[in-house]
mmCIF file of C-alpha atoms in Angstrom:
data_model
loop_
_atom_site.group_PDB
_atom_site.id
_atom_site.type_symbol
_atom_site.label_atom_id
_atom_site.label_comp_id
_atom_site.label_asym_id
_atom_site.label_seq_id
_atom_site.Cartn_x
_atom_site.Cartn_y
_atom_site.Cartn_z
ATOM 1 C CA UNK A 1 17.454 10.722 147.020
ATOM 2 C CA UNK A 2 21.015 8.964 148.495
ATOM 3 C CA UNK A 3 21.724 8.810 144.663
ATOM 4 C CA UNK A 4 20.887 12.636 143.732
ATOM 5 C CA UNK A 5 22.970 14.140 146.950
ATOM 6 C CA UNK A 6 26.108 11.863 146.239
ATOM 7 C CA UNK A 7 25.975 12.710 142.394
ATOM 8 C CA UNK A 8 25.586 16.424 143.179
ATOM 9 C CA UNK A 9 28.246 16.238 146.328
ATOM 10 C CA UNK A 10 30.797 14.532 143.467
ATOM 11 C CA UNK A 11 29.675 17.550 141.193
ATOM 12 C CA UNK A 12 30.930 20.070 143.464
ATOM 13 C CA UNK A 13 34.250 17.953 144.076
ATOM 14 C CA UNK A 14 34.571 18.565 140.121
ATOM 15 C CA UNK A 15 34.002 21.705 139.919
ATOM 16 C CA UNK A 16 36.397 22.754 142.988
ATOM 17 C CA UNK A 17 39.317 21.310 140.684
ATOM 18 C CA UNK A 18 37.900 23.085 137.744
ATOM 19 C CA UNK A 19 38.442 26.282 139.647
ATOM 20 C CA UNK A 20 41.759 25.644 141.168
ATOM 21 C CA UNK A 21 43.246 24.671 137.623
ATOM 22 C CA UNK A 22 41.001 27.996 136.508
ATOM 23 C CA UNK A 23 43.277 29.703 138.702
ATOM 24 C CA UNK A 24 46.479 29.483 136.614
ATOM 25 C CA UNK A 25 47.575 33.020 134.990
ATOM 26 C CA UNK A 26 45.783 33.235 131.473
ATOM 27 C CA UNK A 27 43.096 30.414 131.678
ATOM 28 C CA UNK A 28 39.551 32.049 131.732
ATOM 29 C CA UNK A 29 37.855 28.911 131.499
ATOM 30 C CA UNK A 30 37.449 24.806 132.952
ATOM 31 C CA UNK A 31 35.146 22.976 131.889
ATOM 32 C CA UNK A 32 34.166 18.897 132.301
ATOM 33 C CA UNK A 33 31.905 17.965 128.874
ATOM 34 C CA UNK A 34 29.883 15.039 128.319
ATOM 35 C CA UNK A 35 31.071 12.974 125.312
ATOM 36 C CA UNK A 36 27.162 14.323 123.483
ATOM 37 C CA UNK A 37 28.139 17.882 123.981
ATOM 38 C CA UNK A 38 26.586 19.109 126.900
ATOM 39 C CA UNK A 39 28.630 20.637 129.664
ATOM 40 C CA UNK A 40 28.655 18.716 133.059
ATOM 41 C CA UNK A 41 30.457 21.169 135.491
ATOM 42 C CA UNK A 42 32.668 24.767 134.338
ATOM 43 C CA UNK A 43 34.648 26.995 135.710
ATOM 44 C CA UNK A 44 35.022 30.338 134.981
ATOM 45 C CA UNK A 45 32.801 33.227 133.266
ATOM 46 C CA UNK A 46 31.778 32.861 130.061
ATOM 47 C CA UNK A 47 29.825 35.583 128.023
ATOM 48 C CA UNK A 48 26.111 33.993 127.917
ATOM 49 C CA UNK A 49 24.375 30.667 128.353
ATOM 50 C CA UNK A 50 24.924 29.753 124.896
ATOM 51 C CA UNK A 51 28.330 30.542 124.594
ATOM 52 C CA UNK A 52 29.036 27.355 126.818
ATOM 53 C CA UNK A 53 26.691 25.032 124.667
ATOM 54 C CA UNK A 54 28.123 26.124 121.545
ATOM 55 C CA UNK A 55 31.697 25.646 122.904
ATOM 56 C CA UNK A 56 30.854 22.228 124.197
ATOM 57 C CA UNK A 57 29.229 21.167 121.768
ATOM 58 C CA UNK A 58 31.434 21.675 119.047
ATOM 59 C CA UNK A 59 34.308 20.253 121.546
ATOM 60 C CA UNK A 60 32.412 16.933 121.398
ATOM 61 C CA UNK A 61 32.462 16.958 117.617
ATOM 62 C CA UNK A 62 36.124 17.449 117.153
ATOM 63 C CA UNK A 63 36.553 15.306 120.231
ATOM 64 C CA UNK A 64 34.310 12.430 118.476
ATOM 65 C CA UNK A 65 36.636 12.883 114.967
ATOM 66 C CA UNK A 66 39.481 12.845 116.852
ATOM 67 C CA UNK A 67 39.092 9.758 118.484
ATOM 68 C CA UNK A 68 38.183 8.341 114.674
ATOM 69 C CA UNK A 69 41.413 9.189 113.439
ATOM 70 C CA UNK A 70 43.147 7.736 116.578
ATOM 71 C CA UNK A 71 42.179 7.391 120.524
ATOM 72 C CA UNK A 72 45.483 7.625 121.827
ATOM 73 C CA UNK A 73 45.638 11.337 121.807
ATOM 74 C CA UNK A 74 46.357 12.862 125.470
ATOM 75 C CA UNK A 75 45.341 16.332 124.313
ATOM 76 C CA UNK A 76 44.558 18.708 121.548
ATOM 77 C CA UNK A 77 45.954 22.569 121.426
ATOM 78 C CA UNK A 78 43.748 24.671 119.050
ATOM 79 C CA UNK A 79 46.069 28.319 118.874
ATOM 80 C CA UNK A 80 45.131 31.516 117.447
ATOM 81 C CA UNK A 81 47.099 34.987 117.901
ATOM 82 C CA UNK A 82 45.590 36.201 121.090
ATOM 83 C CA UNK A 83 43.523 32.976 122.785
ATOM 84 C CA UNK A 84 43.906 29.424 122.825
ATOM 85 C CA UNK A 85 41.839 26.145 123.239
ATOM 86 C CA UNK A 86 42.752 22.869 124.724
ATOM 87 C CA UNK A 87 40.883 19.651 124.652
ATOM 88 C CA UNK A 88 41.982 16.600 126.854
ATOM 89 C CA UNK A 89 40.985 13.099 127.284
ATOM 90 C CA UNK A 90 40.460 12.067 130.733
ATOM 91 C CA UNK A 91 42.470 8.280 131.793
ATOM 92 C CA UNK A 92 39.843 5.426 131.386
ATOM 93 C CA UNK A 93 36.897 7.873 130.633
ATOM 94 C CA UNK A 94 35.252 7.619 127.348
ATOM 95 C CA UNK A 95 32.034 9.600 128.741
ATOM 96 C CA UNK A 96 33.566 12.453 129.398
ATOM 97 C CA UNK A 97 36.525 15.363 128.190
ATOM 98 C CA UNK A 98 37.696 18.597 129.835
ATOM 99 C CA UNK A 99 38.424 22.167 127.931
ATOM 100 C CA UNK A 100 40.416 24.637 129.336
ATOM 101 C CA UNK A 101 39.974 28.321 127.090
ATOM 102 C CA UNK A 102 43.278 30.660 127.615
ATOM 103 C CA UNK A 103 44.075 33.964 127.063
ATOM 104 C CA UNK A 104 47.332 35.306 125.327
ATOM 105 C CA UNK A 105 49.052 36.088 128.908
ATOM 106 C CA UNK A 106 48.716 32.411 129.886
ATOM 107 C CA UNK A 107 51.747 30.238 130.873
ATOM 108 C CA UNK A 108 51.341 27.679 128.345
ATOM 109 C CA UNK A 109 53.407 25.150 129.751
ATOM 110 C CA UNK A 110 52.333 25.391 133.115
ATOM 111 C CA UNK A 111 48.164 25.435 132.450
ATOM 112 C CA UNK A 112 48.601 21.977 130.460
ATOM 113 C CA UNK A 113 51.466 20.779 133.325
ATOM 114 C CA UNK A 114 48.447 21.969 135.841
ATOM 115 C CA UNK A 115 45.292 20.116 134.017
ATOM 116 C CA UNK A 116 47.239 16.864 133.438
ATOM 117 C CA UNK A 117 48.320 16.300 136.715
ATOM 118 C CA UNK A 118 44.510 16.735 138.116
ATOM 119 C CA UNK A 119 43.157 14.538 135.494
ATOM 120 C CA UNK A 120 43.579 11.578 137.811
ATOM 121 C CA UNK A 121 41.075 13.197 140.259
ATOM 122 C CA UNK A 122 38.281 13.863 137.836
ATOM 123 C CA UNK A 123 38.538 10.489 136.862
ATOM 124 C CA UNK A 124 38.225 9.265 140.013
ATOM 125 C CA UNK A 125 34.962 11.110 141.043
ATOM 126 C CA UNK A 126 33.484 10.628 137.418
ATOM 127 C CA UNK A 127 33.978 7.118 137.908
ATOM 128 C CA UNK A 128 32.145 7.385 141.165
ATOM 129 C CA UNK A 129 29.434 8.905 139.318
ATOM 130 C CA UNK A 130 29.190 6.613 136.837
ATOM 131 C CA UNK A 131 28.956 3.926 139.128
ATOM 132 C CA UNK A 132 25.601 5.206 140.325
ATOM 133 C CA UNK A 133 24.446 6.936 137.232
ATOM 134 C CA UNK A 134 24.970 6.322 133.289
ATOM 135 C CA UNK A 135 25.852 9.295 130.608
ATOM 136 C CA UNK A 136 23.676 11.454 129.825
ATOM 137 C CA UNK A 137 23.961 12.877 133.540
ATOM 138 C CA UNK A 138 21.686 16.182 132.049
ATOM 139 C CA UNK A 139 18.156 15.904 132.179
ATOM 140 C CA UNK A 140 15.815 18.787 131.193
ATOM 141 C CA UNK A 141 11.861 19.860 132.541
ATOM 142 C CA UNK A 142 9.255 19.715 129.545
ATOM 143 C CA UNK A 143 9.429 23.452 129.850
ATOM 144 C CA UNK A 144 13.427 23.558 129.521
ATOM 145 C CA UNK A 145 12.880 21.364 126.433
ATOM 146 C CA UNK A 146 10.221 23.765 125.057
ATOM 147 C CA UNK A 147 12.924 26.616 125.029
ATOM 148 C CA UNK A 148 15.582 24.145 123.390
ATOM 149 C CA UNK A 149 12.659 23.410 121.005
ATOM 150 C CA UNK A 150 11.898 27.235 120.007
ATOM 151 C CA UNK A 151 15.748 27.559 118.775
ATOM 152 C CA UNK A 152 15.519 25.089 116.304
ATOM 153 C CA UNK A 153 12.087 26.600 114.841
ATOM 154 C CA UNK A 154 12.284 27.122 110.945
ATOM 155 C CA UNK A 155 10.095 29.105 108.511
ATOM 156 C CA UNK A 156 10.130 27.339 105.212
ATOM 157 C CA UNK A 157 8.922 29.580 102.191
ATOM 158 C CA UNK A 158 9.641 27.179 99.501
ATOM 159 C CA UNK A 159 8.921 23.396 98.945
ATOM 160 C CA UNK A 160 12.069 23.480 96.495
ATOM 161 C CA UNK A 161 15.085 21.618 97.420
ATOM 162 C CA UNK A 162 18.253 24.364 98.143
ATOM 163 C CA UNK A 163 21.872 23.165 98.437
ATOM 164 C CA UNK A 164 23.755 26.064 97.808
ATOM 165 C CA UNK A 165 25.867 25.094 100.821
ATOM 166 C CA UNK A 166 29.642 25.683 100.002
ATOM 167 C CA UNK A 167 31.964 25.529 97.333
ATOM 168 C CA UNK A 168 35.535 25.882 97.293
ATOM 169 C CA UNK A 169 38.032 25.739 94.017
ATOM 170 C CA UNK A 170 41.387 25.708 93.894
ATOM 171 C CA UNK A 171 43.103 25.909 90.568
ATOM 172 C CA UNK A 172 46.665 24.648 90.545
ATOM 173 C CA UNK A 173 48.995 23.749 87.533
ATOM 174 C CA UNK A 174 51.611 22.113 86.782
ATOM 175 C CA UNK A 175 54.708 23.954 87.658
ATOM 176 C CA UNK A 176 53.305 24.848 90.533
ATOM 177 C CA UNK A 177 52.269 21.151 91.482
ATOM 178 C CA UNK A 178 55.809 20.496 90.922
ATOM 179 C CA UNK A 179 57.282 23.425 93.210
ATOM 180 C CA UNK A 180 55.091 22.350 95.738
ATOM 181 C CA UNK A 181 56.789 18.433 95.679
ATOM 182 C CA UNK A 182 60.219 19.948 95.954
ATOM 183 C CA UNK A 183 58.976 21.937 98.804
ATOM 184 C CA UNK A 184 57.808 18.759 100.375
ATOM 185 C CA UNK A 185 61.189 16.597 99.431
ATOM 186 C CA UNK A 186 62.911 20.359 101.696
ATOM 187 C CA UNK A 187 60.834 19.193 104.584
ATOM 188 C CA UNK A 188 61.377 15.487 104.369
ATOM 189 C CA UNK A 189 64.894 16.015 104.267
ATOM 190 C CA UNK A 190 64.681 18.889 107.170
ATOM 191 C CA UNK A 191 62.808 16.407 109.486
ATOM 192 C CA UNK A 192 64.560 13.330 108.650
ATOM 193 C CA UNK A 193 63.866 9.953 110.484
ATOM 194 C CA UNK A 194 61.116 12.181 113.529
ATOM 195 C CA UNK A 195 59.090 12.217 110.148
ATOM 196 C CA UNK A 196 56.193 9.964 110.025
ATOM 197 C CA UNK A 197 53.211 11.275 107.640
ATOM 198 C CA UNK A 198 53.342 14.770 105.966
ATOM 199 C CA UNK A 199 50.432 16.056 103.679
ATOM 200 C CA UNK A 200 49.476 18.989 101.967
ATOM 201 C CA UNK A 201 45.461 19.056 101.570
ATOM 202 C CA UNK A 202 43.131 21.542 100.670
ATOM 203 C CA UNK A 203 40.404 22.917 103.361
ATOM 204 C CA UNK A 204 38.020 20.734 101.910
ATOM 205 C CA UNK A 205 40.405 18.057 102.595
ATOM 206 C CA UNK A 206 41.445 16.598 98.723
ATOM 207 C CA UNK A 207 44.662 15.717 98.780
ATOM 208 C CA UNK A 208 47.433 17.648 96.569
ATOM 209 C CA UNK A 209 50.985 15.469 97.870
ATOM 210 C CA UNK A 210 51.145 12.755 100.264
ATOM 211 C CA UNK A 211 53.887 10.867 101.647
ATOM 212 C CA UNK A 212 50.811 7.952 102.609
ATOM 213 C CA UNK A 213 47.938 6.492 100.468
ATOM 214 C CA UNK A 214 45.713 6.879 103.004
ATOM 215 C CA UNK A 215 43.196 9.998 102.287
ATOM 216 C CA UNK A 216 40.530 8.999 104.796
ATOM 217 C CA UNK A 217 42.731 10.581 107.795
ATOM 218 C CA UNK A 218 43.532 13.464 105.367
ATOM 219 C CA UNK A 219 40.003 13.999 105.104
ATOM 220 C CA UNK A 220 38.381 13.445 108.593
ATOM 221 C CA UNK A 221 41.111 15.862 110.316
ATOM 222 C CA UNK A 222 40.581 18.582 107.106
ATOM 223 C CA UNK A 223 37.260 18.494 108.982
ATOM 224 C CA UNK A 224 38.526 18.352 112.709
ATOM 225 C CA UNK A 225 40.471 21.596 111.692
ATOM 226 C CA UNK A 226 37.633 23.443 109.841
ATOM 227 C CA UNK A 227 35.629 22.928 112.994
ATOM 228 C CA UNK A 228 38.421 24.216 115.956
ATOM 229 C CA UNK A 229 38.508 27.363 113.333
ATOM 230 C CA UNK A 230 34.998 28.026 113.898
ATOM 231 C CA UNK A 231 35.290 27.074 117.634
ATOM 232 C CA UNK A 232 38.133 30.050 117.831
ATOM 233 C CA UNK A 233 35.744 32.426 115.785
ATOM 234 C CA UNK A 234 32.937 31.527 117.691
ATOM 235 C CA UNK A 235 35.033 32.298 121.567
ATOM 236 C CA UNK A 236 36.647 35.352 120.268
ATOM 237 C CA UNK A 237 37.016 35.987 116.532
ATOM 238 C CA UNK A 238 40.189 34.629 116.278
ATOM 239 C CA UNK A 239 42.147 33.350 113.369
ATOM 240 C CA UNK A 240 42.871 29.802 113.836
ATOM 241 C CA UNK A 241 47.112 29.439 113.591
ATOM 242 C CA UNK A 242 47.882 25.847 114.600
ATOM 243 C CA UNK A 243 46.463 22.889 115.398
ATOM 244 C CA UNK A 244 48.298 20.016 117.414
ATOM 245 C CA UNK A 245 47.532 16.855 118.828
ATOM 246 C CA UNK A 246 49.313 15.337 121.100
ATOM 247 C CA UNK A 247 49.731 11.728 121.613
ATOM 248 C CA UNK A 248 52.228 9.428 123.924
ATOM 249 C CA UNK A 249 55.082 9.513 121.230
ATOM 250 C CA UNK A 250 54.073 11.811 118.555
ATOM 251 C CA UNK A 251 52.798 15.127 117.335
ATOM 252 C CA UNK A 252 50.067 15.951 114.915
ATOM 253 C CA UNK A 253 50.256 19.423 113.673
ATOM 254 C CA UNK A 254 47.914 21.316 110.928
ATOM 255 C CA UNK A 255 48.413 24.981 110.221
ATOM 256 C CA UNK A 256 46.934 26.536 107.120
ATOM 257 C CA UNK A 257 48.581 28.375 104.122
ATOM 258 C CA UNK A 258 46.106 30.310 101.962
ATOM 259 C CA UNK A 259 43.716 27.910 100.569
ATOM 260 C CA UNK A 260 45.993 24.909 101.473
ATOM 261 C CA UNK A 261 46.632 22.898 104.688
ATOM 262 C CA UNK A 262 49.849 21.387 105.763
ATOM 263 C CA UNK A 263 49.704 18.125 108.122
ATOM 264 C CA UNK A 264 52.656 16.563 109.841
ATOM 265 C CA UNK A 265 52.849 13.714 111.952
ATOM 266 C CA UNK A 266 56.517 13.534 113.743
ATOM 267 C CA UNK A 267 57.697 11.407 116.730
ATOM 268 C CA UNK A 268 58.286 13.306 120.306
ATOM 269 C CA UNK A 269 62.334 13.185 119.512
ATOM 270 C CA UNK A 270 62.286 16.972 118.321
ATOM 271 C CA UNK A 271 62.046 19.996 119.630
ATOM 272 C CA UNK A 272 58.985 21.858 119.485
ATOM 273 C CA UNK A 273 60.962 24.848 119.217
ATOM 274 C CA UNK A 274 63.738 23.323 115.875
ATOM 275 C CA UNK A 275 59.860 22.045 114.576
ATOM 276 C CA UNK A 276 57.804 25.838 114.854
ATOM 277 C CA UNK A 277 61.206 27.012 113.180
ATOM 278 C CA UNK A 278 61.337 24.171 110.528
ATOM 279 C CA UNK A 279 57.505 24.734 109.739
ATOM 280 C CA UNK A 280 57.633 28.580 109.819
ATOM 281 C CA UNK A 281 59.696 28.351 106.961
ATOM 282 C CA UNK A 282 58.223 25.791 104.838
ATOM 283 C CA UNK A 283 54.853 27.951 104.901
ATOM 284 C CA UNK A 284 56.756 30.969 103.791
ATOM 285 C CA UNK A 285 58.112 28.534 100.655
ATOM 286 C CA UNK A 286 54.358 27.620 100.251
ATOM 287 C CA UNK A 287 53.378 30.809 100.045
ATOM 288 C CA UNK A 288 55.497 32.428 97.163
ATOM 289 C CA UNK A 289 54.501 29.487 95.539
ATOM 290 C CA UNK A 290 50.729 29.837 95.772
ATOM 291 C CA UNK A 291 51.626 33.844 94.878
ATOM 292 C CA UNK A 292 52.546 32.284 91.451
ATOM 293 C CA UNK A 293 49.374 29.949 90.999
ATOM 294 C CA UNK A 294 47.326 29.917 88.527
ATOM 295 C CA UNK A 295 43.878 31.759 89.879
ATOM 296 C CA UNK A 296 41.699 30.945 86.776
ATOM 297 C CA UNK A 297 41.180 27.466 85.037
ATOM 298 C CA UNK A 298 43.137 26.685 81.807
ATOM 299 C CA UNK A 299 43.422 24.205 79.483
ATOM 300 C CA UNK A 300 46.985 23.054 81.031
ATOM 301 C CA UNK A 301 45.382 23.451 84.982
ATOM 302 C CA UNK A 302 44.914 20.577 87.383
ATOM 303 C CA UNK A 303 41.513 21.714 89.547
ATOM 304 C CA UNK A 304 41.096 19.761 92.912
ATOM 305 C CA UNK A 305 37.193 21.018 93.684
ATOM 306 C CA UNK A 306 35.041 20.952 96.401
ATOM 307 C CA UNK A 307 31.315 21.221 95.238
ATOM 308 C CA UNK A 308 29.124 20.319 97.879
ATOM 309 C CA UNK A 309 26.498 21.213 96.039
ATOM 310 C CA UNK A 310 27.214 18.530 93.314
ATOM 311 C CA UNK A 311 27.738 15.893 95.622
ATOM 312 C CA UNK A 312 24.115 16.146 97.275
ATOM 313 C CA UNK A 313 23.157 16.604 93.644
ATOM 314 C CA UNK A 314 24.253 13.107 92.619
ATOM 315 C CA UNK A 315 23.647 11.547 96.125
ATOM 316 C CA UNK A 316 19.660 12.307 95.540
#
């Protein structure tokens, strides 16, 4: 019983600085998510039940790839047009991330400057927790389960096997491969020595031009991005923009351009600012290039595909 009350007293504590970092101009939501998805303590009003499960747990997915790719990051900033999504890590707590969900009006600066200073506290009580507990802290009645259950209830009419999942072309040639080079040898040259990795990918992740031979990282944050875009759509219909992690010394950033992503990877020494500027017009290259591409396979074409469906074909 001693147990239950001090877990639920250390709940409240959390959710108390959820609030008062809720309280910054622009951020509608705080919440504190368990490393498998499921949301510990929140802040804030969100639009139904499931709204916060489907946030969290598609947080804890991108949070999980993240830390894959590298599990230095301090935080992630997922931006659309009018709302934005941020994901940090919480000091010496692998259990464990926060979100905070923001509205256009929001002080960008000062909701990040607000949740990283109190990150020291909800480590502290989580710690405190965990001391007296072990992850997963959510437990659920046989009749709770039952309702979980119902939503993952399928009707099969057919025996036969159906992976008409998703398929994505894109068709490039050439000339256009070749623009596309020169556009990255601009950017190289634009960014200098704060360069450390740029990459142009498709959404599928294949890689087009790499200044590294490593595709894995291509690949797994291809899928980090594809995932924040449907966490965006799924809080507000909004258009994903930007993507950028943030680490002690670096930035990561993804934004997409058409059908094609670009990835950078530059040290802290730049201005955000110069960088938007620098970017912003290395996607408008990009684009009169793609205007020009070739939209139907040729003899002369180079095609960089994305079948699912013939990948689970040869896997079975």
């Amino acid at each position: 019983m001693m147990k239950m009350n001090t877990i639920s007293t250390l709940k409240l504590e959390l959710r108390a600085i959820c609030e008062e970092i809720q309280e910054t101009m622009g951020v509608e939501n705080v919440v504190i998510v368990e490393r498998n998805g499921y949301p510990l303590v929140s802040a804030g009003v969100w639009l139904s039940r499931d709204e916060i499960f489907e946030v969290s747990a598609s947080a804890a997915a991108i949070n999980a790839s993240i830390h894959q790719y590298n599990c230095d990051m301090r935080y992630a900033l997922f931006e659309g047009e009018s709302y934005k999504v941020s994901l940090f890590n919480i000091p010496e707590i692998n259990e464990f991330f926060l979100i905070m969900t923001m509205s256009s009006k929001v002080n960008l600066g000062a909701a990040i400057i607000k949740a990283t200073k109190r990150l020291g506290e909800i480590r502290d009580r989580l710690k405190e927790i965990l001391l007296t507990a072990t992850a997963p802290l959510i437990e659920y009645t046989k009749d709770e389960l039952r309702e979980i259950e119902k939503g993952f209830q399928v009707k099969y009419t057919s025996k036969s096997k159906n992976f008409d999942i998703y398929k994505s072309d894109l068709y490039l040639d050439e000339s256009t491969i070749h623009a596309l080079n020169k556009i990255v040898s601009n950017l190289k040259v634009s960014l200098g020595p704060v360069l450390k990795n740029i990459a142009l990918t498709t959404l599928g992740g294949f890689v087009i031009i790499s200044s590294s031979n490593e595709s894995y990282g291509s690949v797994l944050m291809s899928a980090v991005f594809d995932t924040a875009k449907k966490l965006l759509g799924t809080l507000r219909g909004v258009e994903m923009e930007q993507l950028m992690l943030v680490y002690p010394s670096d930035y990561f950033i993804m934004q997409s351009i058409n059908n094609i992503v670009l990835q950078l990877r530059v040290t802290k020494e730049i201005k955000l600012g110069l960088l938007r500027f620098i970017i912003n017009a290395t996607k408008k290259s990009v684009k009169e290039v793609l205007k020009r591409a070739i939209l139907q396979p040729s003899a002369s074409v180079k095609v960089l595909s994305a079948n699912v469906n013939v990948l689970l074909r040869d896997l079975l």
